[in-house]
Amino acid sequence: MNKREFLKLNALATGAVLFAPITGWAFAPAADTFTLPNLDYGFEALEPHIDTATMQIHHGKHHAAYVTNLNKAVAGSAFENKTILDILPKLTSKTPAALRNNGGGHFNHSLFWKILSPKANTQPGAELTSAINGVFGSLDKLKETMTESGKGLFGSGWLWLSVDKNKKLFVSTTPNQDNPLMSGLVKQVGTPILGIDVWEHAYYLKYQNKRADYLTAIWNVIQWEEVTKNFQTAISAVKK
Ligand code: MN3
């Protein structure tokens, strides 16, 4: 099947024909806007907490597929040439599911790789520590709250620490590849600063059905300096 036939089929299959004429899809130039980001560390760097094979498949197959399919989904649509941060808040239950699933998939994994690191003993910065203590009591209590939330999430999804419009931290989970930036789709809206992938593909090779063990181990490779940067960005982005 050539690209043109594929796009036609894809448009029909997703019902996208309702949003864009077939010709718009068929002649749309390939919009290779989104690319797979490189990791800042090796696939083996997070051992023993996250195993090498999981990292290779997760980054090289799963995330790569979200990027490929996101580029297909935006080609010829109203979202062509928009940034991922432009796209996510504009999604609604009426936009094609491919945009929601692959747009979320691309953003979520890009954030996830950045906040993981083999660096030991990183700590949240002073302002983030104070925000964590204010809402959760302590960093350990935050970890406990998040681990419990993640254990309670049914099926595949993500576990988040985010900043709301009052600059307050909150913990939430989202199904599939949704995230708190999708204000037209999720109940708890905010700017995510830490996200943990709770799909089985993130842990099954090493932990099998023991999601709780994965959620406990992952704190060993969370890079708090990066989460602190995300917190500062989120706080300054909140409109006064
Ligand atoms: Mn994943």
PDB file of C-alpha atoms and ligand atoms in Angstrom:
ATOM      1  CA  MET A   1       0.000   0.000   0.000  1.00  0.00           C
ATOM      2  CA  ASN A   2       1.453   3.374  -0.910  1.00  0.00           C
ATOM      3  CA  LYS A   3       1.269   6.400   1.352  1.00  0.00           C
ATOM      4  CA  ARG A   4      -1.648   7.916  -0.483  1.00  0.00           C
ATOM      5  CA  GLU A   5      -3.756   4.789  -0.240  1.00  0.00           C
ATOM      6  CA  PHE A   6      -2.773   4.396   3.388  1.00  0.00           C
ATOM      7  CA  LEU A   7      -3.793   7.934   4.280  1.00  0.00           C
ATOM      8  CA  LYS A   8      -7.127   7.468   2.540  1.00  0.00           C
ATOM      9  CA  LEU A   9      -7.770   4.251   4.378  1.00  0.00           C
ATOM     10  CA  ASN A  10      -6.623   5.752   7.631  1.00  0.00           C
ATOM     11  CA  ALA A  11      -8.891   8.756   7.191  1.00  0.00           C
ATOM     12  CA  LEU A  12     -11.868   6.513   6.561  1.00  0.00           C
ATOM     13  CA  ALA A  13     -11.031   4.123   9.348  1.00  0.00           C
ATOM     14  CA  THR A  14     -10.756   6.848  11.975  1.00  0.00           C
ATOM     15  CA  GLY A  15     -13.695   8.833  10.714  1.00  0.00           C
ATOM     16  CA  ALA A  16     -11.311  11.700  10.063  1.00  0.00           C
ATOM     17  CA  VAL A  17     -13.088  12.273   6.781  1.00  0.00           C
ATOM     18  CA  LEU A  18     -15.592  14.192   8.872  1.00  0.00           C
ATOM     19  CA  PHE A  19     -12.922  16.729   9.755  1.00  0.00           C
ATOM     20  CA  ALA A  20     -10.866  16.985   6.577  1.00  0.00           C
ATOM     21  CA  PRO A  21     -11.644  16.243   2.941  1.00  0.00           C
ATOM     22  CA  ILE A  22     -10.055  13.106   1.519  1.00  0.00           C
ATOM     23  CA  THR A  23      -8.040  15.187  -0.926  1.00  0.00           C
ATOM     24  CA  GLY A  24      -6.604  17.117   2.002  1.00  0.00           C
ATOM     25  CA  TRP A  25      -5.208  13.899   3.413  1.00  0.00           C
ATOM     26  CA  ALA A  26      -4.163  12.337   0.111  1.00  0.00           C
ATOM     27  CA  PHE A  27      -2.030  15.274  -1.002  1.00  0.00           C
ATOM     28  CA  ALA A  28      -0.768  16.335   2.382  1.00  0.00           C
ATOM     29  CA  PRO A  29       3.008  16.471   2.456  1.00  0.00           C
ATOM     30  CA  ALA A  30       4.645  14.229   4.997  1.00  0.00           C
ATOM     31  CA  ALA A  31       4.833  16.284   8.176  1.00  0.00           C
ATOM     32  CA  ASP A  32       7.781  14.776   9.993  1.00  0.00           C
ATOM     33  CA  THR A  33       7.483  17.344  12.732  1.00  0.00           C
ATOM     34  CA  PHE A  34       7.880  14.998  15.638  1.00  0.00           C
ATOM     35  CA  THR A  35      11.008  12.953  16.253  1.00  0.00           C
ATOM     36  CA  LEU A  36      12.064  10.383  18.811  1.00  0.00           C
ATOM     37  CA  PRO A  37      14.267  12.101  21.407  1.00  0.00           C
ATOM     38  CA  ASN A  38      17.560  10.435  22.343  1.00  0.00           C
ATOM     39  CA  LEU A  39      18.023   9.257  25.901  1.00  0.00           C
ATOM     40  CA  ASP A  40      20.563  11.151  28.038  1.00  0.00           C
ATOM     41  CA  TYR A  41      21.884   7.768  29.307  1.00  0.00           C
ATOM     42  CA  GLY A  42      22.412   4.224  28.077  1.00  0.00           C
ATOM     43  CA  PHE A  43      19.660   1.595  27.942  1.00  0.00           C
ATOM     44  CA  GLU A  44      21.461  -0.264  30.733  1.00  0.00           C
ATOM     45  CA  ALA A  45      21.919   2.804  32.952  1.00  0.00           C
ATOM     46  CA  LEU A  46      18.824   2.287  35.104  1.00  0.00           C
ATOM     47  CA  GLU A  47      19.659  -1.321  36.071  1.00  0.00           C
ATOM     48  CA  PRO A  48      18.720  -3.037  38.274  1.00  0.00           C
ATOM     49  CA  HIS A  49      15.570  -0.934  38.778  1.00  0.00           C
ATOM     50  CA  ILE A  50      14.582  -0.811  35.118  1.00  0.00           C
ATOM     51  CA  ASP A  51      16.162  -3.504  32.961  1.00  0.00           C
ATOM     52  CA  THR A  52      18.015  -2.971  29.683  1.00  0.00           C
ATOM     53  CA  ALA A  53      15.632  -4.941  27.455  1.00  0.00           C
ATOM     54  CA  THR A  54      12.621  -3.016  28.754  1.00  0.00           C
ATOM     55  CA  MET A  55      14.369   0.292  28.025  1.00  0.00           C
ATOM     56  CA  GLN A  56      15.361  -0.798  24.514  1.00  0.00           C
ATOM     57  CA  ILE A  57      11.870  -1.939  23.554  1.00  0.00           C
ATOM     58  CA  HIS A  58      10.102   0.870  25.399  1.00  0.00           C
ATOM     59  CA  HIS A  59      12.118   3.632  23.732  1.00  0.00           C
ATOM     60  CA  GLY A  60      12.963   2.054  20.392  1.00  0.00           C
ATOM     61  CA  LYS A  61       9.637   0.370  19.663  1.00  0.00           C
ATOM     62  CA  HIS A  62       6.815   1.807  21.779  1.00  0.00           C
ATOM     63  CA  HIS A  63       7.814   5.464  21.837  1.00  0.00           C
ATOM     64  CA  ALA A  64       9.043   5.296  18.229  1.00  0.00           C
ATOM     65  CA  ALA A  65       5.616   4.003  17.160  1.00  0.00           C
ATOM     66  CA  TYR A  66       3.830   6.867  18.928  1.00  0.00           C
ATOM     67  CA  VAL A  67       6.038   9.337  17.036  1.00  0.00           C
ATOM     68  CA  THR A  68       5.418   7.668  13.660  1.00  0.00           C
ATOM     69  CA  ASN A  69       1.684   7.478  14.235  1.00  0.00           C
ATOM     70  CA  LEU A  70       1.474  11.031  15.575  1.00  0.00           C
ATOM     71  CA  ASN A  71       3.109  12.318  12.389  1.00  0.00           C
ATOM     72  CA  LYS A  72       0.546  10.367  10.366  1.00  0.00           C
ATOM     73  CA  ALA A  73      -2.311  11.658  12.522  1.00  0.00           C
ATOM     74  CA  VAL A  74      -1.396  15.348  12.205  1.00  0.00           C
ATOM     75  CA  ALA A  75      -0.640  15.211   8.454  1.00  0.00           C
ATOM     76  CA  GLY A  76      -3.355  17.163   6.674  1.00  0.00           C
ATOM     77  CA  SER A  77      -5.251  17.884   9.897  1.00  0.00           C
ATOM     78  CA  ALA A  78      -5.826  21.205  11.662  1.00  0.00           C
ATOM     79  CA  PHE A  79      -2.949  20.234  13.969  1.00  0.00           C
ATOM     80  CA  GLU A  80      -0.292  20.046  11.282  1.00  0.00           C
ATOM     81  CA  ASN A  81       2.855  22.032  12.181  1.00  0.00           C
ATOM     82  CA  LYS A  82       1.619  22.690  15.720  1.00  0.00           C
ATOM     83  CA  THR A  83       3.734  21.869  18.742  1.00  0.00           C
ATOM     84  CA  ILE A  84       2.686  19.083  21.067  1.00  0.00           C
ATOM     85  CA  LEU A  85       1.918  21.682  23.755  1.00  0.00           C
ATOM     86  CA  ASP A  86      -0.408  23.464  21.304  1.00  0.00           C
ATOM     87  CA  ILE A  87      -2.155  20.225  20.426  1.00  0.00           C
ATOM     88  CA  LEU A  88      -2.809  18.514  23.766  1.00  0.00           C
ATOM     89  CA  PRO A  89      -5.054  21.146  25.428  1.00  0.00           C
ATOM     90  CA  LYS A  90      -7.165  21.414  22.257  1.00  0.00           C
ATOM     91  CA  LEU A  91      -8.080  17.741  22.053  1.00  0.00           C
ATOM     92  CA  THR A  92     -11.688  16.817  22.734  1.00  0.00           C
ATOM     93  CA  SER A  93     -13.752  13.652  22.577  1.00  0.00           C
ATOM     94  CA  LYS A  94     -14.511  14.622  18.971  1.00  0.00           C
ATOM     95  CA  THR A  95     -10.905  14.756  17.702  1.00  0.00           C
ATOM     96  CA  PRO A  96      -9.576  11.527  16.177  1.00  0.00           C
ATOM     97  CA  ALA A  97      -8.387   9.037  18.793  1.00  0.00           C
ATOM     98  CA  ALA A  98      -5.048   8.718  16.965  1.00  0.00           C
ATOM     99  CA  LEU A  99      -4.163  12.293  17.967  1.00  0.00           C
ATOM    100  CA  ARG A 100      -5.064  11.699  21.598  1.00  0.00           C
ATOM    101  CA  ASN A 101      -3.274   8.353  21.887  1.00  0.00           C
ATOM    102  CA  ASN A 102      -0.124   9.188  19.935  1.00  0.00           C
ATOM    103  CA  GLY A 103       0.089  12.853  20.971  1.00  0.00           C
ATOM    104  CA  GLY A 104      -0.186  11.795  24.590  1.00  0.00           C
ATOM    105  CA  GLY A 105       2.173   8.883  24.003  1.00  0.00           C
ATOM    106  CA  HIS A 106       4.837  11.148  22.546  1.00  0.00           C
ATOM    107  CA  PHE A 107       4.592  13.833  25.228  1.00  0.00           C
ATOM    108  CA  ASN A 108       4.357  11.403  28.157  1.00  0.00           C
ATOM    109  CA  HIS A 109       7.380   9.336  27.170  1.00  0.00           C
ATOM    110  CA  SER A 110       9.458  12.417  26.330  1.00  0.00           C
ATOM    111  CA  LEU A 111       8.833  13.673  29.875  1.00  0.00           C
ATOM    112  CA  PHE A 112       9.413  10.222  31.398  1.00  0.00           C
ATOM    113  CA  TRP A 113      12.900   9.731  29.865  1.00  0.00           C
ATOM    114  CA  LYS A 114      14.001  13.136  31.159  1.00  0.00           C
ATOM    115  CA  ILE A 115      12.992  12.578  34.768  1.00  0.00           C
ATOM    116  CA  LEU A 116      14.707   9.177  34.935  1.00  0.00           C
ATOM    117  CA  SER A 117      18.434   9.031  35.569  1.00  0.00           C
ATOM    118  CA  PRO A 118      21.047   6.781  37.092  1.00  0.00           C
ATOM    119  CA  LYS A 119      22.267   9.772  39.156  1.00  0.00           C
ATOM    120  CA  ALA A 120      22.052   8.871  42.823  1.00  0.00           C
ATOM    121  CA  ASN A 121      20.768  10.941  45.713  1.00  0.00           C
ATOM    122  CA  THR A 122      19.221  13.840  43.868  1.00  0.00           C
ATOM    123  CA  GLN A 123      16.739  15.821  45.952  1.00  0.00           C
ATOM    124  CA  PRO A 124      13.935  18.263  45.150  1.00  0.00           C
ATOM    125  CA  GLY A 125      14.977  21.923  45.312  1.00  0.00           C
ATOM    126  CA  ALA A 126      13.986  24.136  48.264  1.00  0.00           C
ATOM    127  CA  GLU A 127      10.798  25.572  46.747  1.00  0.00           C
ATOM    128  CA  LEU A 128       9.588  22.187  45.507  1.00  0.00           C
ATOM    129  CA  THR A 129      10.409  20.586  48.861  1.00  0.00           C
ATOM    130  CA  SER A 130       8.365  23.223  50.609  1.00  0.00           C
ATOM    131  CA  ALA A 131       5.455  22.674  48.177  1.00  0.00           C
ATOM    132  CA  ILE A 132       5.652  18.894  48.718  1.00  0.00           C
ATOM    133  CA  ASN A 133       5.765  19.265  52.495  1.00  0.00           C
ATOM    134  CA  GLY A 134       2.812  21.672  52.387  1.00  0.00           C
ATOM    135  CA  VAL A 135       0.544  19.250  50.520  1.00  0.00           C
ATOM    136  CA  PHE A 136       1.799  15.780  51.453  1.00  0.00           C
ATOM    137  CA  GLY A 137       3.755  16.294  54.691  1.00  0.00           C
ATOM    138  CA  SER A 138       7.063  14.949  53.395  1.00  0.00           C
ATOM    139  CA  LEU A 139       8.787  13.532  50.320  1.00  0.00           C
ATOM    140  CA  ASP A 140       8.285  10.012  51.686  1.00  0.00           C
ATOM    141  CA  LYS A 141       4.559  10.669  52.083  1.00  0.00           C
ATOM    142  CA  LEU A 142       4.386  11.917  48.488  1.00  0.00           C
ATOM    143  CA  LYS A 143       6.070   8.738  47.263  1.00  0.00           C
ATOM    144  CA  GLU A 144       3.637   6.660  49.337  1.00  0.00           C
ATOM    145  CA  THR A 145       0.645   8.563  47.955  1.00  0.00           C
ATOM    146  CA  MET A 146       1.845   8.137  44.381  1.00  0.00           C
ATOM    147  CA  THR A 147       2.683   4.455  44.800  1.00  0.00           C
ATOM    148  CA  GLU A 148      -0.802   3.808  46.233  1.00  0.00           C
ATOM    149  CA  SER A 149      -2.463   5.759  43.378  1.00  0.00           C
ATOM    150  CA  GLY A 150      -0.462   3.817  40.810  1.00  0.00           C
ATOM    151  CA  LYS A 151      -1.406   0.506  42.385  1.00  0.00           C
ATOM    152  CA  GLY A 152      -5.054   1.552  42.237  1.00  0.00           C
ATOM    153  CA  LEU A 153      -5.045   2.429  38.543  1.00  0.00           C
ATOM    154  CA  PHE A 154      -6.984  -0.205  36.616  1.00  0.00           C
ATOM    155  CA  GLY A 155      -5.384  -1.258  33.343  1.00  0.00           C
ATOM    156  CA  SER A 156      -2.875   0.877  31.457  1.00  0.00           C
ATOM    157  CA  GLY A 157      -2.143   4.494  32.195  1.00  0.00           C
ATOM    158  CA  TRP A 158       0.060   7.076  33.873  1.00  0.00           C
ATOM    159  CA  LEU A 159       0.694   8.348  37.364  1.00  0.00           C
ATOM    160  CA  TRP A 160       1.316  12.081  37.708  1.00  0.00           C
ATOM    161  CA  LEU A 161       2.544  14.803  40.006  1.00  0.00           C
ATOM    162  CA  SER A 162       1.290  18.098  38.593  1.00  0.00           C
ATOM    163  CA  VAL A 163       0.836  21.775  39.379  1.00  0.00           C
ATOM    164  CA  ASP A 164      -2.718  23.164  39.189  1.00  0.00           C
ATOM    165  CA  LYS A 165      -3.857  26.676  38.271  1.00  0.00           C
ATOM    166  CA  ASN A 166      -3.377  27.799  41.884  1.00  0.00           C
ATOM    167  CA  LYS A 167       0.245  26.572  41.769  1.00  0.00           C
ATOM    168  CA  LYS A 168      -0.687  23.714  44.063  1.00  0.00           C
ATOM    169  CA  LEU A 169       0.719  20.196  43.654  1.00  0.00           C
ATOM    170  CA  PHE A 170      -1.637  17.276  43.114  1.00  0.00           C
ATOM    171  CA  VAL A 171      -1.361  13.566  42.340  1.00  0.00           C
ATOM    172  CA  SER A 172      -3.562  11.962  39.689  1.00  0.00           C
ATOM    173  CA  THR A 173      -3.753   9.017  37.338  1.00  0.00           C
ATOM    174  CA  THR A 174      -4.946   9.002  33.728  1.00  0.00           C
ATOM    175  CA  PRO A 175      -5.975   6.082  31.521  1.00  0.00           C
ATOM    176  CA  ASN A 176      -4.080   5.073  28.377  1.00  0.00           C
ATOM    177  CA  GLN A 177      -1.894   7.957  27.117  1.00  0.00           C
ATOM    178  CA  ASP A 178      -3.984  10.811  28.521  1.00  0.00           C
ATOM    179  CA  ASN A 179      -2.279  13.432  30.681  1.00  0.00           C
ATOM    180  CA  PRO A 180      -3.237  16.456  32.819  1.00  0.00           C
ATOM    181  CA  LEU A 181      -2.529  18.898  29.947  1.00  0.00           C
ATOM    182  CA  MET A 182      -5.545  17.515  28.062  1.00  0.00           C
ATOM    183  CA  SER A 183      -7.978  20.011  29.574  1.00  0.00           C
ATOM    184  CA  GLY A 184     -10.738  18.970  27.167  1.00  0.00           C
ATOM    185  CA  LEU A 185     -10.517  15.336  28.235  1.00  0.00           C
ATOM    186  CA  VAL A 186      -9.329  14.849  31.818  1.00  0.00           C
ATOM    187  CA  LYS A 187     -10.939  15.827  35.125  1.00  0.00           C
ATOM    188  CA  GLN A 188      -7.794  16.968  36.931  1.00  0.00           C
ATOM    189  CA  VAL A 189      -6.087  19.606  34.800  1.00  0.00           C
ATOM    190  CA  GLY A 190      -2.585  20.880  35.430  1.00  0.00           C
ATOM    191  CA  THR A 191       1.016  20.938  34.280  1.00  0.00           C
ATOM    192  CA  PRO A 192       2.692  17.571  34.879  1.00  0.00           C
ATOM    193  CA  ILE A 193       6.167  17.765  36.431  1.00  0.00           C
ATOM    194  CA  LEU A 194       6.696  14.048  37.108  1.00  0.00           C
ATOM    195  CA  GLY A 195       5.075  11.180  35.229  1.00  0.00           C
ATOM    196  CA  ILE A 196       5.413   7.438  35.765  1.00  0.00           C
ATOM    197  CA  ASP A 197       4.424   5.005  33.044  1.00  0.00           C
ATOM    198  CA  VAL A 198       2.153   2.360  34.539  1.00  0.00           C
ATOM    199  CA  TRP A 199       1.592   0.368  31.346  1.00  0.00           C
ATOM    200  CA  GLU A 200       2.708  -3.245  31.683  1.00  0.00           C
ATOM    201  CA  HIS A 201       5.242  -2.682  28.885  1.00  0.00           C
ATOM    202  CA  ALA A 202       7.110  -0.395  31.309  1.00  0.00           C
ATOM    203  CA  TYR A 203       7.823  -3.171  33.818  1.00  0.00           C
ATOM    204  CA  TYR A 204       6.517  -6.591  32.803  1.00  0.00           C
ATOM    205  CA  LEU A 205       9.801  -8.185  31.655  1.00  0.00           C
ATOM    206  CA  LYS A 206      11.363  -7.667  35.057  1.00  0.00           C
ATOM    207  CA  TYR A 207       8.452  -7.387  37.491  1.00  0.00           C
ATOM    208  CA  GLN A 208       5.704  -9.375  35.708  1.00  0.00           C
ATOM    209  CA  ASN A 209       2.453  -8.844  37.647  1.00  0.00           C
ATOM    210  CA  LYS A 210       4.198  -7.129  40.571  1.00  0.00           C
ATOM    211  CA  ARG A 211       3.359  -3.525  39.724  1.00  0.00           C
ATOM    212  CA  ALA A 212       3.864  -2.448  43.341  1.00  0.00           C
ATOM    213  CA  ASP A 213       7.513  -3.600  43.218  1.00  0.00           C
ATOM    214  CA  TYR A 214       8.094  -1.522  40.079  1.00  0.00           C
ATOM    215  CA  LEU A 215       6.412   1.501  41.666  1.00  0.00           C
ATOM    216  CA  THR A 216       8.629   1.137  44.721  1.00  0.00           C
ATOM    217  CA  ALA A 217      11.866   0.600  42.770  1.00  0.00           C
ATOM    218  CA  ILE A 218      11.386   3.464  40.350  1.00  0.00           C
ATOM    219  CA  TRP A 219      12.001   6.081  43.058  1.00  0.00           C
ATOM    220  CA  ASN A 220      15.667   5.007  42.949  1.00  0.00           C
ATOM    221  CA  VAL A 221      16.003   6.443  39.441  1.00  0.00           C
ATOM    222  CA  ILE A 222      13.811   9.546  39.639  1.00  0.00           C
ATOM    223  CA  GLN A 223      15.943  12.566  38.882  1.00  0.00           C
ATOM    224  CA  TRP A 224      14.671  15.275  41.243  1.00  0.00           C
ATOM    225  CA  GLU A 225      16.796  18.031  39.711  1.00  0.00           C
ATOM    226  CA  GLU A 226      14.826  17.622  36.500  1.00  0.00           C
ATOM    227  CA  VAL A 227      11.494  17.449  38.347  1.00  0.00           C
ATOM    228  CA  THR A 228      12.500  20.660  40.143  1.00  0.00           C
ATOM    229  CA  LYS A 229      13.164  22.341  36.778  1.00  0.00           C
ATOM    230  CA  ASN A 230       9.740  21.221  35.573  1.00  0.00           C
ATOM    231  CA  PHE A 231       8.200  22.605  38.771  1.00  0.00           C
ATOM    232  CA  GLN A 232       9.828  26.020  38.236  1.00  0.00           C
ATOM    233  CA  THR A 233       8.642  26.089  34.626  1.00  0.00           C
ATOM    234  CA  ALA A 234       5.115  25.087  35.626  1.00  0.00           C
ATOM    235  CA  ILE A 235       4.934  27.688  38.395  1.00  0.00           C
ATOM    236  CA  SER A 236       6.085  30.503  36.106  1.00  0.00           C
ATOM    237  CA  ALA A 237       3.676  29.372  33.384  1.00  0.00           C
ATOM    238  CA  VAL A 238       0.648  29.701  35.687  1.00  0.00           C
ATOM    239  CA  LYS A 239      -1.100  32.925  34.793  1.00  0.00           C
ATOM    240  CA  LYS A 240      -1.176  35.456  37.623  1.00  0.00           C
TER     241      LYS A 240
HETATM  242 MN   MN3 B   1       5.185   3.413  27.777  1.00  0.00          MN
END
